[in-house]
Amino acid sequence: MIGRELKLLAGNANRPLAEEVSAALGIELCQATVGRFSDGEVRVKIDETVRGADVFVIQPTSPPVNDNLMELLIMVDALRRASVRQVVAVIPYYGYARQDRKHIGRVPISARLVANLLETAGVDRVLTMELHVGQIQGFFNIPVDNLRTDPVFADYIRDTEPDLSDMIVVSPDVGGLGRARRLAEQLHLPLAVLEKRRNADGIGIKEIRVIGEVRGKRAILIDDIVSTGGTLAHAAQVLIDHGTVEVCACCTHGVFAGDAIQTLKNSPLKKVIVTNTISHGQAEKEEFIEYIPVGEHLAKTIRRIFENKSVSHLFPLH
């Protein structure tokens, strides 16, 4: 019987993360050309044999979202036509995840559409990190491993904070309460949440109420995505106004869209901690932003998937 072979393929979305995974596994990235034709169309050519292999394609669908998504789909199609055994899409950041439901009339559910596109292209399995909402897994008819990152942040905080006695974990909204609770339980810290009361139009915020005792505490805000930075900046100011002495934030995915860096700089936040699921570019030069590498965590998970071993044994799933 011919043994199975594990191969790694990377697009252009986050090459440093792909190389981190490659180094952790001790497996070189596949030789491939992933570029553009003169008219802007995605050009993909796999430059080595992948016949019969289990190929893990590392490509977060981060900004520019549409370019990176099309790269992923076309890489998967190229692999399928090259007779691979299995394609696992490793999508550390799942773009379009915030379009997961119809919150008003006549809008799409784009997160479901992306799931359909991935399956149609030929993906057999998806590996992702900290989906915006866990229910997105139900949009797929194939297995989806959604790795939590609260254990990663818990380890970081334990390693960098010698005294946790005056700290509290805070969710910036009710929807993220489960994520905040898991971090608080791992660190044995109290929990608070910011409850937003909206205007009658459902858009403007009438008031924000703090549920929990934050006065005199150092607060850890935890969220899945920092995009424009507005939510974190506003939450930090509310906490300071309620007597919190220091605020930092832990966010899995650092999108940093538009003027996010300046918004965060102008806020009371002491620092923002993100993982490297997204290639951060200019944000990497900012001293108040710290990065936690997750390549080794992805590598361990890829190895267990390839060996048909339990993934939840390593990293609890949603």
Coordinates of C-alpha atoms in Angstrom, one line a residue:
M1 CA 0.0 0.0 0.0
I2 CA 1.3 3.4 -1.0
G3 CA 1.6 5.8 2.0
R4 CA -0.3 9.0 2.2
E5 CA 1.6 12.3 1.7
L6 CA 1.0 15.6 3.4
K7 CA 1.7 18.7 1.4
L8 CA 1.3 22.5 2.1
L9 CA 0.3 25.1 -0.4
A10 CA 0.2 28.8 0.3
G11 CA -1.4 31.8 -1.5
N12 CA -0.4 35.4 -1.2
A13 CA -2.7 36.4 1.7
N14 CA -0.4 35.6 4.6
R15 CA 2.9 34.1 3.4
P16 CA 4.7 34.6 6.7
L17 CA 2.1 32.5 8.5
A18 CA 2.3 29.8 5.9
E19 CA 6.1 29.7 6.4
E20 CA 5.6 29.5 10.1
V21 CA 3.4 26.5 9.7
S22 CA 5.8 24.9 7.3
A23 CA 8.7 25.3 9.7
A24 CA 6.7 23.9 12.6
L25 CA 5.8 20.8 10.6
G26 CA 9.2 20.4 9.0
I27 CA 7.5 20.3 5.5
E28 CA 8.5 22.7 2.7
L29 CA 5.7 24.6 1.0
C30 CA 4.7 23.3 -2.5
Q31 CA 6.4 24.9 -5.4
A32 CA 3.6 26.9 -7.1
T33 CA 3.0 30.0 -9.1
V34 CA 0.2 32.2 -7.6
G35 CA 0.1 35.5 -9.4
R36 CA -1.9 37.5 -11.9
F37 CA -2.3 37.6 -15.7
S38 CA -1.9 40.9 -17.4
D39 CA -5.7 41.6 -17.2
G40 CA -5.8 41.0 -13.4
E41 CA -7.1 37.5 -13.5
V42 CA -5.7 35.1 -10.9
R43 CA -3.0 32.8 -12.3
V44 CA -2.2 29.5 -10.5
K45 CA 0.2 26.7 -11.6
I46 CA 1.3 23.9 -9.3
D47 CA 4.9 23.3 -10.1
E48 CA 5.3 19.9 -8.6
T49 CA 3.3 16.6 -8.5
V50 CA 0.6 16.5 -5.9
R51 CA -1.2 13.4 -7.2
G52 CA -2.7 11.4 -4.4
A53 CA -1.6 13.8 -1.7
D54 CA -3.5 15.4 1.1
V55 CA -3.0 19.1 0.5
F56 CA -3.5 21.8 3.1
V57 CA -4.0 25.2 1.4
I58 CA -3.1 28.1 3.8
Q59 CA -5.0 31.2 2.7
P60 CA -6.9 33.5 5.1
T61 CA -9.6 35.5 3.2
S62 CA -8.5 38.8 4.7
P63 CA -8.4 42.1 2.9
P64 CA -8.3 42.4 0.0
V65 CA -11.0 39.8 0.6
N66 CA -12.2 39.2 -2.9
D67 CA -8.7 38.8 -4.3
N68 CA -7.7 36.3 -1.6
L69 CA -10.9 34.4 -1.9
M70 CA -10.6 34.0 -5.6
E71 CA -6.9 32.9 -5.2
L72 CA -8.1 30.2 -2.7
L73 CA -10.9 28.9 -5.0
I74 CA -8.6 28.8 -8.0
M75 CA -5.8 27.0 -6.1
V76 CA -8.4 24.4 -4.9
D77 CA -9.6 23.9 -8.5
A78 CA -6.0 23.5 -9.7
L79 CA -5.4 20.9 -7.0
R80 CA -8.5 18.9 -7.9
R81 CA -7.6 18.8 -11.5
A82 CA -4.1 17.6 -10.5
S83 CA -5.7 14.5 -8.8
V84 CA -5.0 15.2 -5.2
R85 CA -6.6 12.8 -2.6
Q86 CA -8.0 15.5 -0.3
V87 CA -8.0 19.3 -0.1
V88 CA -8.2 21.0 3.3
A89 CA -8.7 24.8 3.2
V90 CA -6.8 26.4 6.1
I91 CA -8.6 29.7 6.5
P92 CA -7.4 31.3 9.7
Y93 CA -9.5 34.4 9.1
Y94 CA -12.8 33.6 7.4
G95 CA -13.9 36.7 5.3
Y96 CA -17.6 37.6 5.0
A97 CA -18.2 36.0 8.4
R98 CA -20.0 39.1 9.7
Q99 CA -22.6 38.7 6.9
D100 CA -24.1 35.6 8.6
R101 CA -27.8 36.4 8.7
K102 CA -30.5 38.7 7.3
H103 CA -30.6 41.5 9.9
I104 CA -32.7 43.7 7.6
G105 CA -34.7 42.9 4.4
R106 CA -33.2 42.4 1.0
V107 CA -29.6 41.6 2.1
P108 CA -27.5 38.5 1.3
I109 CA -26.1 35.8 3.7
S110 CA -22.6 36.1 2.2
A111 CA -21.0 33.7 4.8
R112 CA -23.2 30.9 3.4
L113 CA -22.4 31.9 -0.2
V114 CA -18.7 31.6 0.5
A115 CA -19.3 28.2 2.1
N116 CA -21.1 27.1 -1.1
L117 CA -18.2 28.4 -3.2
L118 CA -15.6 26.5 -1.2
E119 CA -17.5 23.2 -1.5
T120 CA -18.2 23.6 -5.2
A121 CA -14.5 24.3 -5.8
G122 CA -13.7 21.0 -4.2
V123 CA -12.7 21.6 -0.6
D124 CA -13.1 18.5 1.6
R125 CA -12.6 20.1 5.0
V126 CA -12.1 23.6 6.5
L127 CA -9.8 24.6 9.3
T128 CA -10.3 28.0 10.7
M129 CA -9.8 30.1 13.9
E130 CA -12.4 31.9 16.0
L131 CA -15.3 32.2 13.6
H132 CA -17.3 35.4 14.1
V133 CA -20.2 33.1 15.0
G134 CA -19.9 29.4 15.5
Q135 CA -23.1 28.7 13.6
I136 CA -21.2 29.4 10.3
Q137 CA -20.0 25.8 10.6
G138 CA -23.6 24.8 9.9
F139 CA -23.4 26.5 6.5
F140 CA -21.1 23.7 5.3
N141 CA -21.9 20.1 4.4
I142 CA -18.2 19.2 5.1
P143 CA -16.3 19.0 8.4
V144 CA -15.2 22.4 9.8
D145 CA -12.7 22.7 12.6
N146 CA -13.1 26.0 14.4
L147 CA -10.2 26.6 16.7
R148 CA -10.7 28.8 19.7
T149 CA -8.0 31.3 20.6
D150 CA -9.0 32.1 24.2
P151 CA -6.4 29.4 25.4
V152 CA -3.8 31.3 23.4
F153 CA -4.6 34.6 25.1
A154 CA -4.8 32.9 28.5
D155 CA -1.3 31.6 28.1
Y156 CA 0.0 35.0 27.0
I157 CA -1.6 36.8 29.9
R158 CA -0.3 34.3 32.4
D159 CA 3.2 34.7 30.9
T160 CA 3.2 38.5 30.9
E161 CA 1.2 39.4 34.0
P162 CA 2.8 38.3 37.3
D163 CA -0.2 39.5 39.4
L164 CA -3.7 38.9 38.1
S165 CA -5.5 39.8 41.4
D166 CA -6.8 43.2 40.2
M167 CA -7.8 42.1 36.7
I168 CA -11.2 41.5 35.1
V169 CA -12.3 40.1 31.7
V170 CA -14.8 42.2 29.8
S171 CA -16.9 41.5 26.8
P172 CA -17.7 44.6 24.7
D173 CA -21.1 43.2 23.9
V174 CA -23.6 40.5 25.0
G175 CA -22.9 38.5 21.8
G176 CA -19.3 37.9 22.8
L177 CA -20.1 36.9 26.4
G178 CA -19.3 33.2 25.8
R179 CA -15.8 34.0 24.5
A180 CA -15.1 36.3 27.5
R181 CA -16.5 33.8 30.0
R182 CA -14.1 31.1 28.7
L183 CA -11.1 33.4 29.1
A184 CA -12.2 34.4 32.6
E185 CA -12.6 30.8 33.7
Q186 CA -9.2 29.9 32.5
L187 CA -7.6 32.8 34.3
H188 CA -9.9 32.5 37.4
L189 CA -10.9 36.1 37.0
P190 CA -14.3 37.9 37.4
L191 CA -16.3 38.8 34.4
A192 CA -18.1 41.9 33.2
V193 CA -20.1 42.8 30.0
L194 CA -21.1 46.0 28.3
E195 CA -24.8 46.0 27.3
K196 CA -25.8 48.3 24.5
R197 CA -29.3 49.8 24.5
R198 CA -30.1 51.0 21.0
N199 CA -32.5 53.7 19.7
A200 CA -35.8 52.8 18.2
D201 CA -34.2 52.7 14.7
G202 CA -32.0 49.8 15.9
I203 CA -28.9 51.5 14.7
G204 CA -27.9 54.3 17.0
I205 CA -26.8 53.5 20.6
K206 CA -28.9 55.1 23.3
E207 CA -26.7 54.1 26.3
I208 CA -24.1 51.5 27.3
R209 CA -24.6 49.8 30.7
V210 CA -21.7 48.1 32.5
I211 CA -22.8 44.8 34.1
G212 CA -20.1 43.8 36.7
E213 CA -17.8 45.6 39.1
V214 CA -15.0 47.2 37.1
R215 CA -14.0 50.1 39.5
G216 CA -10.3 49.9 40.5
K217 CA -9.7 47.0 38.1
R218 CA -7.4 46.4 35.1
A219 CA -9.7 45.3 32.3
I220 CA -9.0 42.8 29.5
L221 CA -11.4 43.4 26.6
I222 CA -11.7 40.3 24.4
D223 CA -13.3 40.2 20.9
D224 CA -12.9 38.2 17.8
I225 CA -12.2 41.0 15.3
V226 CA -10.8 44.5 15.5
S227 CA -11.7 46.2 12.3
T228 CA -12.3 50.0 12.5
G229 CA -11.4 50.0 16.2
G230 CA -14.5 51.9 17.1
T231 CA -16.0 49.2 19.3
L232 CA -12.9 48.7 21.3
A233 CA -12.1 52.5 21.6
H234 CA -15.7 53.2 22.8
A235 CA -15.7 50.2 25.2
A236 CA -12.4 51.3 26.7
Q237 CA -13.7 54.8 27.3
V238 CA -16.8 53.5 29.0
L239 CA -14.7 51.4 31.3
I240 CA -12.4 54.3 32.2
D241 CA -15.5 56.4 32.9
H242 CA -16.7 53.7 35.3
G243 CA -13.5 53.7 37.3
T244 CA -11.3 51.1 35.5
V245 CA -7.7 52.0 36.0
E246 CA -6.2 50.3 32.8
V247 CA -7.6 48.7 29.7
C248 CA -6.0 46.4 27.2
A249 CA -7.7 44.3 24.4
C250 CA -7.2 40.8 23.0
C251 CA -8.6 40.2 19.5
T252 CA -7.9 37.2 17.3
H253 CA -8.1 38.9 14.0
G254 CA -6.5 42.3 13.4
V255 CA -8.1 43.7 10.3
F256 CA -7.2 47.3 11.2
A257 CA -9.4 48.9 8.4
G258 CA -9.3 52.5 7.5
D259 CA -8.2 54.8 10.3
A260 CA -8.3 52.0 12.9
I261 CA -4.7 52.5 14.1
Q262 CA -5.3 56.2 14.8
T263 CA -8.7 55.5 16.5
L264 CA -7.0 53.0 18.8
K265 CA -4.1 55.4 19.5
N266 CA -6.5 58.1 20.5
S267 CA -8.4 55.7 22.9
P268 CA -7.6 54.9 26.5
L269 CA -6.3 51.4 25.5
K270 CA -2.9 50.7 26.8
K271 CA -2.2 47.9 24.2
V272 CA -4.0 45.7 21.7
I273 CA -3.0 42.1 21.4
V274 CA -3.8 40.2 18.2
T275 CA -2.7 37.0 16.6
N276 CA -1.0 36.7 13.2
T277 CA -4.0 35.2 11.3
I278 CA -3.9 38.3 9.1
S279 CA -0.8 39.9 7.6
H280 CA -0.8 43.2 9.4
G281 CA 1.4 45.4 7.2
Q282 CA 1.7 48.9 8.7
A283 CA 0.2 47.9 12.0
E284 CA 3.2 45.7 12.7
K285 CA 5.2 48.9 13.2
E286 CA 3.0 50.1 16.0
E287 CA 4.5 49.6 19.5
F288 CA 1.1 49.4 21.3
I289 CA 0.1 46.5 19.1
E290 CA 1.5 43.1 20.2
Y291 CA 1.3 39.9 18.2
I292 CA 0.9 36.3 19.2
P293 CA 2.0 33.7 16.6
V294 CA -0.4 30.9 15.9
G295 CA 1.5 29.0 13.3
E296 CA 2.5 26.2 15.7
H297 CA -1.1 25.8 16.8
L298 CA -2.2 25.4 13.2
A299 CA 0.6 23.0 12.5
K300 CA -0.3 20.7 15.4
T301 CA -3.9 20.7 14.2
I302 CA -2.9 20.0 10.6
R303 CA -0.8 17.0 11.8
R304 CA -3.7 15.6 13.8
I305 CA -6.1 16.0 10.9
F306 CA -3.7 14.3 8.5
E307 CA -3.2 11.4 11.0
N308 CA -7.0 11.1 11.6
K309 CA -6.6 12.0 15.3
S310 CA -8.9 14.1 17.5
V311 CA -8.5 17.8 17.0
S312 CA -10.6 18.7 20.1
H313 CA -8.1 16.8 22.2
L314 CA -5.5 19.6 21.4
F315 CA -7.7 22.7 21.1
P316 CA -11.3 22.7 22.3
L317 CA -13.8 23.6 19.6
H318 CA -16.9 25.7 19.7

